[in-house]
XYZ file of C-alpha atoms in Angstrom:
440
model
C 79.400 -20.604 19.227
C 79.857 -16.934 19.744
C 82.966 -16.925 17.604
C 81.291 -18.869 14.877
C 80.484 -15.872 12.744
C 83.803 -14.172 13.361
C 85.484 -13.065 10.091
C 88.196 -15.681 10.364
C 85.548 -18.423 10.570
C 83.709 -16.964 7.643
C 87.023 -17.148 5.776
C 87.136 -20.872 6.510
C 83.513 -21.125 5.257
C 84.572 -19.266 2.069
C 87.107 -21.990 1.351
C 84.143 -24.318 0.664
C 82.517 -21.943 -1.929
C 81.140 -23.876 -4.837
C 82.260 -27.142 -3.292
C 79.197 -27.025 -1.043
C 76.933 -25.786 -3.861
C 75.464 -29.280 -4.536
C 71.973 -28.055 -3.797
C 71.675 -26.583 -7.412
C 69.201 -28.510 -9.487
C 69.200 -29.334 -13.121
C 66.339 -27.998 -15.135
C 65.652 -25.332 -12.449
C 62.708 -23.047 -13.006
C 63.025 -19.653 -14.534
C 63.203 -16.775 -12.077
C 62.877 -13.011 -12.035
C 65.836 -10.858 -13.218
C 67.148 -13.607 -15.551
C 67.933 -12.759 -19.104
C 66.611 -15.238 -21.686
C 67.300 -15.567 -25.444
C 64.284 -16.468 -27.575
C 64.504 -17.828 -31.152
C 61.333 -18.224 -33.261
C 60.675 -19.748 -36.700
C 58.328 -21.950 -38.777
C 58.597 -24.796 -41.104
C 56.165 -24.416 -44.020
C 55.534 -27.890 -45.535
C 53.624 -26.358 -48.480
C 56.392 -24.001 -49.558
C 58.894 -26.541 -48.275
C 60.850 -23.788 -46.538
C 61.964 -23.008 -42.971
C 61.704 -19.300 -42.102
C 63.349 -17.714 -39.081
C 61.662 -14.717 -37.469
C 64.440 -12.666 -35.860
C 62.045 -9.781 -35.209
C 60.052 -11.973 -32.791
C 63.130 -13.141 -30.927
C 66.121 -11.691 -29.172
C 67.209 -11.298 -25.540
C 64.632 -10.359 -22.926
C 64.784 -9.766 -19.175
C 62.317 -11.365 -16.797
C 60.927 -8.605 -14.606
C 60.880 -8.547 -10.776
C 57.182 -9.485 -10.979
C 58.055 -12.740 -12.748
C 56.682 -11.646 -16.145
C 58.431 -11.234 -19.512
C 56.954 -9.361 -22.490
C 57.691 -10.712 -26.004
C 56.706 -9.433 -29.399
C 53.360 -10.811 -30.605
C 53.321 -13.347 -27.780
C 52.514 -10.654 -25.215
C 53.216 -10.790 -21.478
C 53.838 -14.217 -20.005
C 53.872 -14.993 -16.260
C 56.819 -17.307 -15.743
C 55.444 -18.760 -12.505
C 58.035 -21.566 -12.125
C 58.217 -22.520 -15.786
C 61.246 -24.306 -17.170
C 62.972 -23.323 -20.385
C 61.106 -26.083 -22.268
C 57.726 -25.067 -20.857
C 58.278 -21.392 -21.731
C 59.348 -22.416 -25.269
C 56.111 -24.363 -25.701
C 54.060 -21.507 -24.320
C 55.603 -19.007 -26.722
C 55.047 -21.313 -29.726
C 51.427 -21.875 -28.662
C 50.725 -18.207 -28.292
C 52.260 -17.258 -31.579
C 50.407 -20.026 -33.403
C 47.091 -18.769 -31.959
C 47.848 -15.070 -32.432
C 48.997 -15.395 -36.043
C 46.617 -18.125 -37.033
C 49.316 -20.384 -38.321
C 48.342 -23.641 -36.661
C 51.115 -26.150 -36.203
C 54.636 -25.664 -37.297
C 55.728 -22.676 -35.226
C 58.845 -23.434 -33.285
C 60.304 -21.481 -30.348
C 63.389 -21.960 -28.101
C 64.023 -20.092 -24.904
C 67.369 -20.375 -23.047
C 68.879 -18.639 -20.003
C 71.620 -16.248 -21.006
C 72.400 -14.700 -17.638
C 71.166 -14.595 -14.074
C 70.440 -11.498 -11.992
C 72.727 -10.635 -9.145
C 72.256 -11.244 -5.414
C 72.546 -8.247 -3.066
C 74.370 -8.522 0.241
C 73.736 -5.675 2.727
C 73.946 -4.998 6.398
C 76.830 -6.101 8.674
C 79.286 -7.221 5.918
C 82.642 -5.746 4.888
C 81.719 -5.019 1.265
C 78.023 -4.632 0.730
C 76.816 -4.669 -2.868
C 75.667 -6.742 -5.808
C 77.502 -10.041 -6.521
C 77.156 -12.409 -9.529
C 74.764 -15.266 -8.909
C 75.625 -18.840 -9.662
C 73.264 -21.845 -9.163
C 73.735 -23.314 -5.759
C 74.984 -20.130 -4.027
C 74.330 -20.282 -0.318
C 73.931 -17.459 2.199
C 77.325 -18.256 3.765
C 79.077 -18.181 0.418
C 77.381 -14.836 -0.427
C 78.651 -13.382 2.909
C 82.123 -14.697 2.018
C 81.973 -12.872 -1.330
C 81.032 -9.680 0.591
C 84.185 -9.926 2.745
C 82.719 -11.621 5.790
C 80.672 -10.183 8.659
C 81.519 -6.771 10.066
C 81.864 -7.414 13.732
C 81.991 -4.187 15.779
C 84.524 -5.649 18.235
C 86.812 -7.272 15.642
C 89.831 -5.704 13.939
C 89.852 -7.443 10.521
C 93.078 -6.849 8.711
C 92.987 -5.866 5.075
C 95.227 -8.709 3.833
C 92.943 -11.474 5.233
C 89.934 -9.621 3.741
C 91.663 -9.632 0.368
C 92.470 -13.319 0.751
C 88.873 -14.005 1.398
C 87.694 -12.068 -1.594
C 90.259 -13.737 -3.847
C 89.200 -17.136 -2.592
C 85.541 -16.502 -3.341
C 86.363 -15.060 -6.751
C 88.485 -18.084 -7.541
C 85.566 -20.380 -6.694
C 83.212 -18.455 -8.894
C 85.658 -18.648 -11.703
C 86.163 -22.346 -11.080
C 82.484 -23.030 -11.328
C 82.285 -20.991 -14.580
C 85.229 -23.078 -15.952
C 83.447 -26.307 -15.025
C 80.304 -25.084 -16.844
C 82.332 -24.276 -19.958
C 84.105 -27.630 -19.806
C 80.789 -29.389 -19.719
C 79.569 -27.300 -22.701
C 82.747 -28.011 -24.572
C 82.285 -31.722 -24.083
C 78.776 -31.449 -25.426
C 79.826 -29.443 -28.474
C 82.558 -31.993 -29.227
C 80.025 -34.876 -28.989
C 77.638 -33.021 -31.321
C 80.343 -32.299 -33.888
C 81.421 -35.952 -33.876
C 77.726 -37.020 -33.823
C 78.470 -39.326 -30.879
C 75.611 -40.920 -29.094
C 76.960 -40.042 -25.618
C 78.871 -37.146 -24.056
C 82.062 -38.099 -22.309
C 82.688 -36.837 -18.768
C 85.693 -34.473 -18.764
C 88.252 -35.724 -16.201
C 88.239 -32.410 -14.373
C 84.501 -32.713 -13.749
C 84.572 -36.328 -12.522
C 84.875 -35.423 -8.867
C 83.935 -31.724 -9.133
C 80.964 -30.287 -7.210
C 77.925 -29.929 -9.463
C 79.852 -31.959 -12.136
C 76.996 -34.445 -12.565
C 74.393 -31.665 -12.591
C 76.279 -29.707 -15.287
C 76.711 -32.758 -17.452
C 73.044 -33.696 -17.039
C 72.071 -30.187 -18.198
C 74.298 -30.399 -21.256
C 72.872 -33.826 -22.083
C 69.450 -32.328 -22.132
C 70.529 -29.494 -24.364
C 72.233 -31.953 -26.751
C 69.127 -34.145 -26.870
C 66.908 -31.183 -27.691
C 69.284 -29.843 -30.361
C 69.793 -33.310 -31.964
C 66.012 -33.860 -32.026
C 65.454 -30.593 -33.858
C 68.281 -31.339 -36.279
C 67.148 -34.797 -37.042
C 63.555 -33.606 -37.437
C 64.733 -31.192 -40.119
C 66.716 -33.870 -41.889
C 63.670 -36.192 -41.824
C 61.570 -33.446 -43.305
C 63.971 -33.009 -46.110
C 64.032 -36.821 -46.662
C 60.231 -36.982 -46.772
C 60.038 -34.140 -49.315
C 62.683 -35.803 -51.469
C 60.735 -39.086 -51.392
C 57.533 -37.306 -52.446
C 59.319 -35.567 -55.310
C 60.875 -38.790 -56.563
C 57.474 -40.452 -56.486
C 56.025 -37.542 -58.461
C 58.772 -37.721 -61.013
C 58.126 -41.497 -61.448
C 54.409 -40.850 -61.977
C 55.162 -38.073 -64.464
C 57.400 -40.507 -66.388
C 54.537 -43.019 -66.515
C 52.146 -40.301 -67.813
C 54.702 -39.243 -70.406
C 54.893 -42.833 -71.737
C 51.132 -43.054 -71.952
C 50.977 -39.704 -73.662
C 53.701 -40.722 -76.184
C 51.563 -43.884 -77.083
C 48.446 -41.759 -77.462
C 50.251 -39.370 -79.786
C 51.580 -42.307 -81.856
C 48.045 -43.729 -82.229
C 46.632 -40.349 -83.133
C 49.315 -39.865 -85.755
C 48.562 -43.240 -87.295
C 44.854 -42.398 -87.411
C 45.673 -39.000 -88.955
C 47.815 -40.666 -91.721
C 45.016 -43.064 -92.535
C 42.432 -40.261 -92.684
C 44.718 -38.134 -94.892
C 45.117 -41.030 -97.305
C 41.350 -41.510 -97.561
C 40.896 -37.746 -98.094
C 43.412 -37.846 -101.010
C 41.512 -40.723 -102.603
C 38.208 -38.872 -102.048
C 36.853 -41.567 -99.684
C 36.623 -39.285 -96.549
C 35.771 -35.766 -95.618
C 38.380 -33.060 -94.948
C 36.727 -32.285 -91.614
C 37.778 -35.623 -90.184
C 41.403 -34.942 -91.072
C 41.223 -31.494 -89.432
C 39.722 -33.009 -86.271
C 42.606 -35.536 -86.023
C 45.195 -32.839 -86.609
C 43.731 -30.840 -83.680
C 43.808 -34.004 -81.517
C 47.491 -34.574 -82.329
C 48.354 -30.952 -81.516
C 46.473 -31.115 -78.226
C 48.311 -34.295 -77.189
C 51.631 -32.639 -78.000
C 50.742 -29.656 -75.801
C 49.856 -31.997 -72.972
C 53.104 -33.819 -73.292
C 55.033 -30.531 -73.097
C 53.118 -29.687 -69.932
C 54.085 -33.009 -68.345
C 57.706 -32.552 -69.359
C 57.694 -29.092 -67.785
C 56.187 -30.438 -64.569
C 58.902 -33.179 -64.477
C 61.649 -30.614 -64.986
C 60.181 -28.437 -62.147
C 60.109 -31.441 -59.821
C 63.726 -32.375 -60.632
C 64.758 -28.778 -60.068
C 63.072 -28.688 -56.674
C 64.671 -32.081 -55.801
C 68.100 -30.591 -56.551
C 67.257 -27.481 -54.526
C 66.220 -29.642 -51.534
C 69.586 -31.389 -51.792
C 71.413 -28.075 -51.668
C 69.299 -26.857 -48.757
C 69.978 -30.038 -46.823
C 73.725 -29.672 -47.488
C 73.472 -26.009 -46.380
C 71.739 -27.052 -43.161
C 74.384 -29.645 -42.373
C 77.161 -27.167 -43.217
C 75.667 -24.441 -41.169
C 75.215 -26.640 -38.200
C 78.853 -27.778 -38.420
C 80.114 -24.236 -38.880
C 78.083 -23.118 -35.879
C 79.468 -26.004 -33.686
C 83.001 -25.193 -34.766
C 82.543 -21.480 -33.912
C 80.994 -22.317 -30.554
C 83.904 -24.728 -29.857
C 86.439 -22.043 -30.621
C 84.617 -19.440 -28.501
C 84.341 -21.908 -25.569
C 88.048 -22.788 -25.721
C 89.013 -19.075 -25.788
C 86.744 -18.414 -22.800
C 88.238 -21.363 -20.888
C 91.697 -20.054 -21.550
C 90.644 -16.532 -20.476
C 89.160 -17.876 -17.180
C 92.303 -19.968 -16.616
C 94.446 -16.820 -16.888
C 92.172 -15.023 -14.392
C 92.323 -18.022 -12.019
C 96.117 -17.964 -12.108
C 96.048 -14.207 -11.371
C 93.578 -14.599 -8.528
C 95.620 -17.512 -7.040
C 98.787 -15.380 -7.106
C 97.006 -12.515 -5.420
C 95.608 -14.935 -2.819
C 99.089 -16.185 -2.056
C 100.390 -12.582 -1.733
C 97.532 -11.681 0.623
C 98.443 -14.667 2.821
C 102.093 -13.527 3.031
C 101.032 -10.102 4.208
C 98.560 -11.261 6.797
C 99.218 -10.512 10.497
C 96.122 -12.034 12.104
C 92.684 -11.073 13.302
C 92.305 -9.309 16.620
C 89.062 -9.521 18.588
C 88.024 -7.612 21.714
C 85.554 -10.287 22.694
C 82.613 -12.405 21.336
C 79.421 -10.753 20.310
C 77.131 -13.613 19.264
C 75.764 -14.636 15.918
C 74.187 -12.289 13.348
C 70.717 -12.878 11.957
C 70.334 -13.572 8.272
C 67.280 -12.182 6.493
C 66.485 -12.812 2.808
C 64.061 -10.588 0.937
C 62.676 -12.449 -2.079
C 60.202 -11.311 -4.650
C 57.155 -13.533 -4.502
C 53.926 -13.681 -6.504
C 52.281 -11.317 -4.065
C 55.220 -8.981 -3.527
C 58.408 -9.083 -1.469
C 58.623 -11.885 1.135
C 60.973 -11.828 4.159
C 62.596 -15.106 5.081
C 64.870 -15.993 8.007
C 67.799 -17.845 6.480
C 70.570 -20.107 7.727
C 74.120 -20.673 6.584
C 73.168 -23.288 3.996
C 70.031 -21.536 2.645
C 70.185 -21.567 -1.128
C 69.755 -18.095 -2.636
C 68.047 -17.138 -5.872
C 68.948 -14.481 -8.352
C 67.524 -11.155 -7.200
C 67.513 -12.038 -3.519
C 68.604 -9.420 -0.989
C 70.562 -10.959 1.937
C 70.658 -8.707 4.969
C 73.133 -9.572 7.723
C 71.770 -8.193 10.925
C 74.648 -7.811 13.494
C 74.183 -9.190 17.048
C 73.617 -6.945 20.079
C 76.853 -5.065 20.404
C 76.085 -4.130 24.073
C 76.859 -7.680 25.197
C 79.598 -8.156 27.632
C 83.021 -7.932 26.073
C 86.114 -9.824 27.082
C 89.536 -8.986 25.620
C 91.134 -11.827 23.668
C 92.691 -12.828 20.409
C 91.087 -14.993 17.750
C 93.638 -17.472 16.480
C 94.338 -17.425 12.793
C 94.648 -20.665 10.861
C 98.145 -21.668 9.724
C 97.177 -21.363 6.074
C 96.669 -17.627 6.596
C 100.279 -17.134 7.701
C 99.811 -16.577 11.442
C 101.517 -19.859 12.372
C 104.069 -21.975 10.639
C 106.073 -21.211 7.473
C 104.525 -19.038 4.730
C 103.702 -20.825 1.476
C 106.639 -20.722 -0.945
C 104.443 -21.158 -4.005
C 100.947 -20.111 -5.146
C 98.556 -22.281 -3.048
C 96.105 -24.654 -4.724
C 92.702 -23.058 -4.362
C 90.774 -26.112 -5.660
C 90.543 -27.926 -2.407
C 87.834 -27.748 0.227
C 87.876 -26.049 3.631
C 88.702 -29.345 5.270
C 91.982 -29.458 3.384
């Protein structure tokens, strides 16, 4: 047990980075130090127009106290909210603040997480990128392993450990992008389901990543279909209005015809001296008034037809803009996947080179296990937690590795180095596969 936290064993633990990250949860709550992107807009059924409000949106950082301040909406205490709950809270606040009632829509999504900080008895203390599911042991691996006072830890093995951890982080990011790519492809094809990419079928967190993308797709499709339904409803109303205006125009035409017939009869009687001129003038004014009313109905019908055509154009623009956005996101995701693939190849090559240069890890004797302390920002201030190897960290956590008592009895010895590090057996001839687990 005393050798359990020796750097070489931490290296073996680092081989399981990301593969043991199955504790991450879908729809996890928002946390301090995350950056969120907020989009706000409103559909006006009277003006028949959707208006985006970019001045009320943008990217915002959740403070260490768990609060985020947004334009007009004010300061919101996250307090374990999910993205959907925060979106609903923003929309409700804006509706109440601006007196707009229903129709305000808001969407909040996580853009980036805050780092985790590893300090104390580690080789490379500092801030490291956080990924969901990161454990205390994996964070120590990213920081180069524990810094044991009676251990001579060679630089090549330290580099191999760092490259291994970096590879795992890149692999998880690649898996996330593959899940996103599958979702975008399904949206573009308007498929009812998202196919599981083969690379994610047996990958750690594969199911969780796909479940998250399915939720995103469901929310986006619901908003898209809602917009299309609103267009369809407005078009139906306009067609009904045009039909009623046509009926009114027919009635008005018959009224004008009757009035003209009566006017002709009155004019004939006036010419024969059998009727007064005032009656003829009255009928002429009636005909003129009916003509004016018919022109008003025709103008209203033309306006309704024009608005109907505009709605068709707006609906086509909505469909086109959505498709263009999906195509652009697909292109960006593919480029990012290629970029990460190049980085993974580079890290894999560096890892193989570090293994070839390794000479082993020399220890002067066991010194016990270090203590892991996690400082986490709580609702009432910082909280100190005693952690274990598999303790899941959160963005913003400070992991302190407290070395064991270095005054313990020391016994000279040598810590054996696993064969995969080059201390025993032949060195690898090719770049090793970093996608396996520690058990491999």
